[in-house]
Short mmCIF file of C-alpha atoms in Angstrom, two decimals:
data_model
loop_
_atom_site.label_atom_id
_atom_site.label_comp_id
_atom_site.label_asym_id
_atom_site.label_seq_id
_atom_site.Cartn_x
_atom_site.Cartn_y
_atom_site.Cartn_z
CA MET A 1 94.37 82.03 115.83
CA PHE A 2 91.28 81.01 114.10
CA ARG A 3 89.21 82.71 112.11
CA TYR A 4 86.05 82.05 111.56
CA PRO A 5 84.86 82.94 107.68
CA THR A 6 83.48 86.06 106.67
CA ARG A 7 79.15 86.28 105.03
CA LEU A 8 79.42 87.39 102.47
CA ALA A 9 76.95 91.38 103.58
CA ASN A 10 74.46 89.40 100.75
CA ALA A 11 72.52 86.37 101.05
CA ARG A 12 74.60 84.01 97.87
CA SER A 13 72.45 81.54 98.84
CA SER A 14 69.73 81.82 95.88
CA GLN A 15 72.12 81.83 93.76
CA HIS A 16 75.40 79.79 94.77
CA ASP A 17 75.17 76.38 94.47
CA SER A 18 77.99 75.60 96.33
CA PRO A 19 78.11 76.66 100.56
CA PRO A 20 80.25 80.19 101.03
CA LYS A 21 83.75 79.59 100.70
CA LEU A 22 86.54 79.66 103.82
CA GLY A 23 87.74 82.50 103.67
CA ARG A 24 87.74 86.40 105.12
CA ARG A 25 87.31 87.81 101.56
CA ALA A 26 83.99 89.24 102.40
CA GLY A 27 83.37 92.11 99.36
CA ARG A 28 79.62 92.91 98.64
CA GLU A 29 78.81 92.15 95.72
CA ILE A 30 76.55 95.01 93.64
CA SER A 31 72.94 94.65 93.10
CA THR A 32 72.79 91.62 90.82
CA ILE A 33 71.48 92.58 87.83
CA GLN A 34 69.07 88.96 87.79
CA GLN A 35 66.54 91.62 89.34
CA VAL A 36 66.24 93.43 87.12
CA SER A 37 63.67 92.72 84.53
CA GLY A 38 64.51 94.14 80.12
CA GLN A 39 67.30 94.91 79.13
CA SER A 40 66.18 98.27 78.58
CA SER A 41 68.33 101.38 80.25
CA VAL A 42 65.82 102.86 81.84
CA LYS A 43 63.75 100.35 83.94
CA THR A 44 60.19 100.79 83.87
CA VAL A 45 59.87 102.46 87.19
CA PRO A 46 56.56 102.91 89.83
CA ARG A 47 55.02 105.54 89.14
CA ARG A 48 55.85 107.42 92.68
CA THR A 49 58.94 106.65 91.92
CA PRO A 50 60.73 109.89 90.37
CA PRO A 51 62.68 108.72 87.01
CA VAL A 52 65.81 109.16 85.72
CA LEU A 53 65.88 111.59 83.33
CA GLU A 54 67.93 110.78 80.13
CA PHE A 55 68.74 113.21 77.57
CA HIS A 56 69.24 112.72 73.83
CA SER A 57 70.25 116.02 72.53
CA SER A 58 72.64 118.68 73.67
CA ALA A 59 70.61 121.36 72.65
CA LYS A 60 68.14 119.74 75.46
CA TRP A 61 70.54 118.92 77.95
CA LYS A 62 71.76 122.36 77.17
CA SER A 63 69.04 123.86 78.01
CA TYR A 64 68.61 121.74 81.22
CA PHE A 65 70.99 122.70 82.71
CA GLU A 66 71.53 126.59 82.53
CA ALA A 67 67.60 126.05 84.64
CA SER A 68 69.30 123.92 86.29
CA LYS A 69 70.72 127.10 87.87
CA ALA A 70 68.79 129.23 89.24
CA ASN A 71 67.72 126.35 91.48
CA THR A 72 70.33 124.31 94.78
CA LYS A 73 68.76 121.50 94.01
CA LEU A 74 71.74 118.60 94.06
CA ILE A 75 72.28 116.51 90.07
CA VAL A 76 73.70 113.48 89.43
CA ILE A 77 74.78 112.40 85.86
CA ASP A 78 75.71 109.38 85.31
CA PHE A 79 77.88 108.99 81.85
CA THR A 80 77.15 105.20 80.62
CA ALA A 81 78.17 103.62 76.60
CA SER A 82 75.34 101.85 75.80
CA TRP A 83 77.98 99.24 75.46
CA CYS A 84 79.47 99.63 78.43
CA VAL A 85 78.96 96.40 80.95
CA PRO A 86 80.25 97.77 83.89
CA CYS A 87 77.97 100.25 83.66
CA ARG A 88 74.72 97.64 84.07
CA PHE A 89 76.04 97.26 87.11
CA MET A 90 75.99 101.11 87.86
CA GLU A 91 72.23 100.96 87.22
CA PRO A 92 70.09 99.03 90.26
CA VAL A 93 71.88 101.43 92.61
CA ILE A 94 70.69 105.01 89.99
CA ASN A 95 67.07 103.89 90.67
CA GLU A 96 67.64 102.98 94.13
CA PHE A 97 69.31 106.45 94.76
CA ALA A 98 66.31 108.19 92.65
CA ALA A 99 63.95 106.07 94.88
CA LYS A 100 65.32 106.83 98.50
CA TYR A 101 66.40 110.40 97.38
CA THR A 102 63.36 112.27 96.10
CA ASP A 103 65.10 115.48 96.69
CA VAL A 104 67.79 114.92 94.17
CA GLU A 105 67.94 114.97 89.97
CA PHE A 106 68.69 112.02 88.51
CA THR A 107 70.09 112.54 84.97
CA LYS A 108 71.99 110.14 82.49
CA ILE A 109 74.21 110.90 79.45
CA ASP A 110 75.64 108.54 76.63
CA VAL A 111 78.60 109.34 75.77
CA ASP A 112 78.56 108.77 72.22
CA GLU A 113 74.89 110.39 71.71
CA LEU A 114 76.23 113.52 73.18
CA MET A 115 79.89 113.89 72.96
CA ASP A 116 81.02 117.69 73.76
CA VAL A 117 79.14 117.70 76.93
CA ALA A 118 80.94 113.94 77.57
CA GLN A 119 83.81 115.99 77.01
CA GLU A 120 83.10 119.34 78.50
CA PHE A 121 82.55 117.73 82.03
CA GLY A 122 85.89 115.56 80.71
CA VAL A 123 84.78 112.13 81.46
CA GLN A 124 87.30 109.66 80.11
CA ALA A 125 86.16 106.15 82.21
CA MET A 126 82.58 104.73 81.95
CA PRO A 127 80.17 104.63 84.57
CA THR A 128 81.06 108.67 85.13
CA LEU A 129 78.76 110.25 87.85
CA VAL A 130 79.20 113.76 88.08
CA LEU A 131 77.51 116.08 90.76
CA ILE A 132 76.15 119.39 90.45
CA LYS A 133 74.53 122.69 91.55
CA LYS A 134 74.30 125.55 90.45
CA GLY A 135 75.81 124.68 87.45
CA ARG A 136 79.32 124.09 89.19
CA VAL A 137 80.75 120.37 89.31
CA ILE A 138 81.32 119.48 92.93
CA ASP A 139 82.10 115.98 93.12
CA LYS A 140 82.82 113.24 90.66
CA VAL A 141 82.21 109.42 90.76
CA THR A 142 84.77 107.38 88.56
CA GLY A 143 83.78 103.47 88.51
CA VAL A 144 80.85 101.49 89.90
CA ARG A 145 81.12 102.35 93.46
CA LYS A 146 78.10 102.84 95.77
CA GLU A 147 79.16 103.52 99.27
CA GLU A 148 80.85 106.50 97.28
CA LEU A 149 78.38 107.79 95.55
CA GLN A 150 75.96 107.37 98.76
CA LYS A 151 78.21 109.30 101.26
CA LYS A 152 78.69 112.12 98.31
CA ILE A 153 74.98 112.31 97.63
CA GLU A 154 74.79 112.73 101.40
CA LYS A 155 77.13 114.85 101.73
CA HIS A 156 75.51 117.28 98.77
CA ARG A 157 72.26 116.84 98.83
CA THR A 158 72.33 119.81 101.61
CA SER A 159 75.57 121.83 101.33
CA TYR A 160 75.15 125.11 100.85
CA ILE A 161 77.35 126.47 97.72
CA GLY A 162 78.93 130.06 98.19
CA ALA A 163 77.37 132.98 95.92
CA MET B 1 94.98 75.63 109.81
CA ALA B 2 94.91 76.86 106.96
CA GLY B 3 94.65 80.28 106.34
CA PHE B 4 94.28 82.64 103.51
CA GLU B 5 95.93 82.15 100.17
CA GLY B 6 96.58 85.46 98.72
CA PHE B 7 99.32 83.87 96.28
CA GLU B 8 97.02 83.93 92.20
CA LYS B 9 96.53 81.45 89.45
CA ARG B 10 96.41 83.24 86.10
CA LEU B 11 95.12 82.91 82.93
CA GLU B 12 94.99 84.36 79.93
CA LEU B 13 92.76 83.60 76.51
CA ASN B 14 94.03 85.12 73.22
CA PHE B 15 91.05 85.37 70.26
CA SER B 16 90.93 85.82 66.52
CA GLY B 17 87.80 86.91 65.23
CA ASP B 18 86.55 86.47 61.91
CA ASP B 19 87.10 90.62 60.92
CA PRO B 20 90.36 91.59 62.52
CA ALA B 21 91.00 94.51 61.09
CA ALA B 22 87.75 95.90 62.35
CA VAL B 23 88.67 94.92 66.46
CA ALA B 24 91.99 96.12 65.53
CA GLU B 25 90.02 99.74 64.50
CA GLY B 26 88.46 99.31 67.72
CA GLN B 27 85.64 99.65 66.07
CA ASP B 28 84.34 95.55 67.24
CA LEU B 29 84.41 95.33 70.70
CA GLY B 30 84.93 91.57 70.34
CA LEU B 31 84.92 89.94 73.76
CA ARG B 32 83.45 93.55 75.54
CA ARG B 33 79.76 91.97 73.85
CA LEU B 34 79.27 89.69 76.77
CA SER B 35 75.99 90.68 78.17
CA PHE B 36 76.93 90.97 82.11
CA GLU B 37 74.82 87.83 82.52
CA SER B 38 77.12 85.82 80.55
CA LEU B 39 79.87 87.33 82.77
CA GLU B 40 77.84 86.61 85.83
CA LYS B 41 77.53 83.16 84.70
CA VAL B 42 82.12 82.32 84.42
CA LEU B 43 82.45 83.71 87.86
CA ARG B 44 80.03 81.28 88.98
CA ALA B 45 81.70 78.89 87.06
CA VAL B 46 85.15 80.40 89.39
CA GLN B 47 83.08 80.93 92.60
CA CYS B 48 84.30 84.58 92.41
CA THR B 49 81.77 87.91 92.04
CA VAL B 50 81.86 90.91 90.74
CA VAL B 51 82.06 93.79 93.65
CA SER B 52 83.44 96.91 91.35
CA ALA B 53 83.70 97.92 87.72
CA VAL B 54 85.13 100.35 85.61
CA ALA B 55 85.46 100.85 81.38
CA ASN B 56 86.70 103.64 78.53
CA HIS B 57 87.46 103.01 74.57
CA TYR B 58 89.45 100.27 75.17
CA PHE B 59 89.28 97.64 78.03
CA ASP B 60 86.53 96.53 80.78
CA ALA B 61 88.23 96.67 84.60
CA TYR B 62 86.36 94.16 86.91
CA VAL B 63 87.20 93.74 90.80
CA LEU B 64 85.47 90.97 92.19
CA SER B 65 85.90 89.19 95.19
CA GLU B 66 89.04 86.96 94.83
CA SER B 67 90.72 89.74 92.53
CA SER B 68 90.53 90.52 89.09
CA LEU B 69 89.06 90.42 85.51
CA PHE B 70 90.06 92.68 82.67
CA VAL B 71 88.13 91.95 79.50
CA TYR B 72 89.55 93.87 76.45
CA PRO B 73 87.60 92.70 72.48
CA THR B 74 90.04 90.11 71.73
CA LYS B 75 91.60 89.08 75.29
CA ILE B 76 90.55 87.92 78.70
CA ILE B 77 92.49 88.21 82.03
CA ILE B 78 90.70 87.40 85.70
CA LYS B 79 93.44 86.74 88.08
CA THR B 80 91.89 84.99 90.90
CA CYS B 81 93.14 84.31 94.56
CA GLY B 82 91.38 81.89 98.06
CA THR B 83 90.74 78.59 96.45
CA THR B 84 88.49 79.53 93.33
CA GLN B 85 88.69 76.99 90.67
CA LEU B 86 89.08 79.34 87.40
CA LEU B 87 90.45 76.87 85.14
CA LYS B 88 86.42 76.02 85.23
CA SER B 89 86.19 79.16 83.83
CA ILE B 90 87.44 78.05 80.42
CA ARG B 91 83.85 76.08 79.33
CA PRO B 92 81.78 78.88 79.63
CA LEU B 93 84.37 81.67 78.22
CA LEU B 94 85.00 79.41 74.62
CA SER B 95 81.35 78.33 74.63
CA TYR B 96 80.29 82.41 74.57
CA ALA B 97 83.56 83.14 72.40
CA ALA B 98 82.63 81.05 70.15
CA GLU B 99 78.46 81.96 69.94
CA MET B 100 80.44 85.93 68.62
CA GLY B 101 82.36 84.56 66.02
CA LEU B 102 85.61 84.62 68.39
CA ILE B 103 88.13 81.94 67.90
CA LEU B 104 90.90 81.10 70.14
CA CYS B 105 94.29 81.34 69.43
CA GLY B 106 96.41 81.69 72.14
CA CYS B 107 96.69 80.55 76.35
CA ARG B 108 99.04 81.48 79.30
CA TYR B 109 98.28 79.98 83.08
CA THR B 110 100.52 81.36 85.58
CA ARG B 111 100.92 81.47 88.94
CA GLY B 112 103.56 81.32 91.71
CA SER B 113 103.51 78.64 94.73
CA PHE B 114 101.21 77.98 96.88
CA ILE B 115 101.83 79.15 100.41
CA PHE B 116 98.70 76.75 101.28
CA PRO B 117 99.23 74.04 98.07
CA ASN B 118 96.84 71.02 100.47
CA SER B 119 93.82 73.82 100.73
CA GLN B 120 93.21 73.85 97.32
CA PRO B 121 90.59 71.91 94.96
CA TYR B 122 90.70 69.91 91.83
CA PRO B 123 92.47 70.37 89.79
CA HIS B 124 94.67 73.17 91.74
CA THR B 125 95.13 69.79 93.45
CA SER B 126 99.21 70.27 91.28
CA PHE B 127 100.75 71.44 88.74
CA ARG B 128 99.89 68.45 86.90
CA ASP B 129 96.95 68.25 87.26
CA GLU B 130 96.18 72.07 85.76
CA VAL B 131 98.33 71.02 83.53
CA ASN B 132 95.41 67.33 81.99
CA TYR B 133 93.17 69.95 82.33
CA LEU B 134 94.01 73.06 80.64
CA GLU B 135 95.01 70.31 77.97
CA SER B 136 91.64 68.86 77.65
CA LYS B 137 89.75 71.98 77.40
CA LEU B 138 91.40 74.34 74.54
CA PRO B 139 90.93 73.33 71.49
CA ASN B 140 93.20 70.64 69.45
CA THR B 141 93.58 73.69 67.08
CA LEU B 142 96.45 74.88 69.74
CA ILE B 143 99.32 72.61 68.33
CA TYR B 144 101.96 74.49 69.44
CA ARG B 145 102.04 73.84 74.01
CA LYS B 146 104.75 74.66 77.31
CA ALA B 147 104.31 73.11 80.49
CA THR B 148 107.61 74.73 82.22
CA VAL B 149 108.00 74.50 86.68
CA MET B 150 110.74 77.42 86.24
CA ASP B 151 112.38 76.97 89.86
CA SER B 152 114.29 79.39 91.85
CA THR B 153 117.50 79.13 94.89
CA ASP B 154 116.08 81.32 97.65
CA SER B 155 115.26 79.22 100.82
CA ASP B 156 111.06 79.49 100.50
CA HIS B 157 112.22 77.74 97.04
CA HIS B 158 109.64 80.12 95.54
CA GLN B 159 108.90 77.98 91.10
CA TRP B 160 107.17 79.35 88.62
CA HIS B 161 104.90 78.02 86.92
CA VAL B 162 103.84 78.86 82.83
CA PHE B 163 101.76 77.74 80.64
CA THR B 164 101.29 78.65 77.12
CA ALA B 165 99.90 76.87 74.09
CA SER B 166 98.95 78.92 70.67
CA ASP B 167 97.34 77.81 66.98
CA GLY B 168 100.67 79.71 66.26
CA THR B 169 99.26 82.37 64.24
CA HIS B 170 99.04 84.78 67.62
CA PHE B 171 101.95 86.49 68.58
CA MET B 172 102.46 88.31 71.81
CA SER B 173 102.59 92.27 70.19
CA ASP B 174 106.30 92.88 70.22
CA GLU B 175 105.58 96.57 71.88
CA PHE B 176 103.40 95.59 75.05
CA TYR B 177 104.55 93.50 77.92
CA THR B 178 103.59 91.75 81.39
CA VAL B 179 104.87 92.30 84.93
CA GLU B 180 104.11 89.68 87.78
CA VAL B 181 105.20 89.94 90.73
CA CYS B 182 104.45 88.25 94.10
CA MET B 183 105.57 89.15 97.68
CA THR B 184 105.99 87.62 101.26
CA GLU B 185 106.20 88.41 104.64
CA LEU B 186 105.01 91.55 104.43
CA ASP B 187 106.65 94.22 106.39
CA PRO B 188 103.72 93.87 109.52
CA VAL B 189 102.95 98.02 110.05
CA LEU B 190 102.84 98.46 106.55
CA ALA B 191 100.45 95.71 106.04
CA GLY B 192 98.56 96.79 109.45
CA LYS B 193 96.98 100.18 106.58
CA PHE B 194 94.62 97.42 105.22
CA PHE B 195 92.50 96.50 108.35
CA ARG B 196 89.18 97.71 108.06
CA ARG B 197 89.10 100.58 110.87
CA LEU B 198 87.01 98.93 113.77
CA ASN B 199 83.75 100.55 114.08
CA CYS B 200 83.15 101.27 110.69
CA LYS B 201 80.07 100.86 108.68
CA TYR B 202 80.74 99.24 105.77
CA SER B 203 82.25 100.94 103.32
CA GLY B 204 84.02 98.59 101.03
CA ASP B 205 84.92 101.26 99.07
CA ILE B 206 85.39 104.40 100.13
CA ASP B 207 87.74 102.07 102.93
CA GLY B 208 89.58 101.35 99.26
CA LYS B 209 90.06 104.38 98.05
CA GLU B 210 91.22 105.25 101.42
CA MET B 211 94.09 102.75 101.70
CA THR B 212 94.94 103.52 98.43
CA GLU B 213 95.96 106.66 99.61
CA ILE B 214 97.03 106.22 102.71
CA THR B 215 100.15 103.51 100.81
CA GLY B 216 101.10 105.31 98.89
CA ILE B 217 99.84 102.79 96.26
CA GLY B 218 98.40 106.35 94.49
CA ASP B 219 101.54 107.38 93.16
CA ILE B 220 102.38 103.73 91.88
CA ILE B 221 101.28 105.13 88.40
CA PRO B 222 99.68 108.42 89.22
CA ASN B 223 98.19 109.04 85.52
CA ALA B 224 95.61 105.79 85.81
CA ILE B 225 92.04 105.37 87.06
CA ILE B 226 91.75 103.27 90.80
CA CYS B 227 89.12 100.71 91.30
CA ASP B 228 90.11 100.13 94.73
CA TYR B 229 88.09 98.04 97.25
CA GLY B 230 89.23 97.44 101.01
CA PHE B 231 87.40 94.14 101.73
CA ASP B 232 85.86 92.71 105.33
CA PRO B 233 87.64 92.09 108.13
CA CYS B 234 91.03 93.50 106.09
CA GLY B 235 92.22 92.68 102.48
CA TYR B 236 92.19 94.81 99.19
CA SER B 237 92.53 95.15 95.65
CA MET B 238 92.68 96.84 92.87
CA ASN B 239 92.55 97.67 89.25
CA GLY B 240 94.36 100.72 87.55
CA VAL B 241 93.33 101.64 84.00
CA ASP B 242 95.68 103.79 82.42
CA VAL B 243 94.79 104.27 79.02
CA ASP B 244 95.13 100.40 77.25
CA ARG B 245 96.93 99.19 80.21
CA TYR B 246 95.98 97.33 83.35
CA SER B 247 98.19 97.74 86.04
CA THR B 248 96.46 95.74 89.33
CA ILE B 249 97.13 95.42 93.71
CA HIS B 250 96.14 93.02 95.58
CA VAL B 251 96.53 92.88 100.02
CA THR B 252 96.38 89.77 101.96
CA PRO B 253 97.72 91.59 104.61
CA GLU B 254 97.49 88.45 107.76
CA GLU B 255 100.82 87.97 109.79
CA GLY B 256 102.15 84.69 109.66
CA PHE B 257 100.26 83.97 105.60
CA SER B 258 100.45 87.52 104.54
CA TYR B 259 100.96 88.50 100.37
CA ALA B 260 100.54 90.89 97.70
CA SER B 261 100.93 91.29 94.23
CA PHE B 262 101.42 93.13 91.39
CA GLU B 263 100.69 93.09 87.94
CA MET B 264 101.25 95.26 84.45
CA VAL B 265 101.84 96.51 81.09
CA GLY B 266 103.91 97.82 80.10
CA PRO B 267 105.49 100.13 78.41
CA GLY B 268 104.07 102.37 80.54
CA PHE B 269 105.46 106.30 81.75
CA ASP B 270 107.54 105.97 83.57
CA GLY B 271 110.28 102.87 83.53
CA LEU B 272 109.66 99.31 84.86
CA GLY B 273 112.81 99.27 87.60
CA GLU B 274 110.99 102.88 89.04
CA VAL B 275 108.01 101.15 88.84
CA LEU B 276 108.99 98.48 91.49
CA LYS B 277 110.79 100.70 93.27
CA LYS B 278 107.83 102.12 94.65
CA VAL B 279 105.86 98.49 95.26
CA ALA B 280 108.44 97.42 97.56
CA LYS B 281 108.44 100.73 99.14
CA VAL B 282 104.49 100.62 99.57
CA PHE B 283 105.25 96.61 100.95
CA ARG B 284 108.92 96.04 102.73
CA PRO B 285 108.68 92.96 101.82
CA GLY B 286 110.77 90.02 103.08
CA THR B 287 110.64 87.80 99.48
CA LEU B 288 109.77 89.09 96.14
CA SER B 289 109.50 87.72 92.50
CA VAL B 290 109.41 89.68 88.93
CA ALA B 291 107.86 87.53 86.59
CA THR B 292 108.12 89.42 83.03
CA THR B 293 106.68 87.96 79.88
CA SER B 294 106.90 89.48 76.41
CA ALA B 295 110.15 92.20 77.58
CA GLY B 296 112.72 92.74 76.15
CA ARG B 297 116.40 92.09 78.17
CA GLU B 298 116.70 95.51 78.22
CA VAL B 299 113.60 95.84 80.31
CA TRP B 300 113.82 92.90 82.93
CA THR B 301 117.92 93.40 82.80
CA ARG B 302 116.94 96.11 84.94
CA VAL B 303 114.55 95.06 87.73
CA LYS B 304 117.80 93.75 90.14
CA SER B 305 119.81 97.17 89.76
CA ALA B 306 116.01 98.94 90.44
CA LEU B 307 115.91 96.11 93.60
CA GLU B 308 119.05 95.73 95.37
CA PRO B 309 119.18 99.59 96.44
CA THR B 310 115.39 98.89 98.84
CA GLY B 311 117.33 95.94 100.24
CA LEU B 312 116.05 92.74 98.26
CA LYS B 313 118.55 91.12 97.00
CA CYS B 314 118.55 89.22 94.23
CA ARG B 315 118.83 85.31 94.72
CA SER B 316 117.67 83.70 91.11
CA VAL B 317 117.32 84.05 87.77
CA ALA B 318 116.00 81.47 85.51
CA ALA B 319 114.68 82.82 81.71
CA ASP B 320 113.03 80.09 79.46
CA GLU B 321 110.85 80.99 75.60
CA PHE B 322 107.28 79.42 74.91
CA PRO B 323 104.97 78.98 72.63
CA ALA B 324 103.52 82.81 71.07
CA VAL B 325 104.63 85.11 74.11
CA GLY B 326 108.20 84.61 74.29
CA SER B 327 110.87 84.37 77.44
CA VAL B 328 109.40 83.96 80.46
CA VAL B 329 111.59 85.62 82.83
CA PHE B 330 111.62 84.76 86.60
CA GLN B 331 113.93 87.05 89.47
CA THR B 332 113.73 85.88 93.03
CA PHE B 333 114.79 88.74 95.67
CA THR B 334 114.68 88.72 98.95
CA THR B 335 116.60 90.64 102.34
CA ARG B 336 119.27 90.20 103.44
CA ARG B 337 118.80 88.72 106.51
CA ASN B 338 116.74 85.95 105.51
#
């Protein structure tokens, strides 16, 4: 039985000289960094898109975290490290979601800068995305996993947290 | 007619830097400083892409469209299947490493026997071509070299191809060993779990997670952080990250050319025998081969006693010594019905 080759979800012809190879392995390529200019960890975003909030001091994080307990907003914390290359694959995903899910707050913490916070949330690998609501951890994604993160954001952005 | 080639080619490159002490203490990232742009260029040469990734304090692990990539400060391991031209990664890698002040001190290339050898592009057209290509790309400082095909006496005549090269300074640690397991003729019902469910939205990492759970793969190395992916319409890959050790599984489930691989760095929490028993249970293959590299006698002699109770009978054992890595032992098993 002849199986027709499955094309990759994203067109790769612009990036590769050779045609898509025969084979049934179609994996969706992570949004490529080639589209992101510059190398700052927070991409320069158009004015109307909510930014990803970066925290560089434990004190600032603590006060933000305490304040967040007063409302039911979903907060996504992106734990990364400046030297973490896999984390770079997640950046465009976070920026995309920050633009799309405007009712969700996206934050970013460097595990070396805020070691105590990273330890508090049990971060052992990067990137780790922690979803919190009213000061409680309600979900977690470890590694560059776009679909799983999207599913969890959509699930929790409007879910009710009981008393 | 050719189907998808599950059998992988595995390339490991070992480097030394200006300041080995800094690397040993974890202060120098070494190869992990390779930017994602450079990594993408290397992978483009090999014709595969990153579909998922994770990092911890010891190494970076990438799931690729055609298997896996592991980047340690002084070691890089690429394992690819299908018709990828793995060896074409050598030139760009050596070039980027040199820019970072890293010198190649050791190389290891291994693979089993292709199911569809005629579908492989140059230089994977034959082991001779592969070795000649490797020889031409490696620096002259790697003066100790050996290429051997380790034979088996099973009915399919599975062979294990090994090439290692060393400059004499690098030696595999006494502590760690690697295990490369290749399986064919997977139990069709178990292999069926690696097909995407119908009418399912494109969701590779979610499907991967489900496959990990329903097949019991998640229990093979319980402490590992798993990065998994389910391909469309079928196929599965996973990397396990356990402190400084990786494990990796890749599955081609289609009947007629079904294949699964399992690789790990040991020693782990459980003995090798326990791990192999679980692997055999997940796939119930008709044939299974185990190649251990740098493993002591007390490790590889346990393989047979662990696997035979699962219904796999040992058909052959071959052992040889190679530069830098020490002993490679290649054992083949088939079910009694074969």
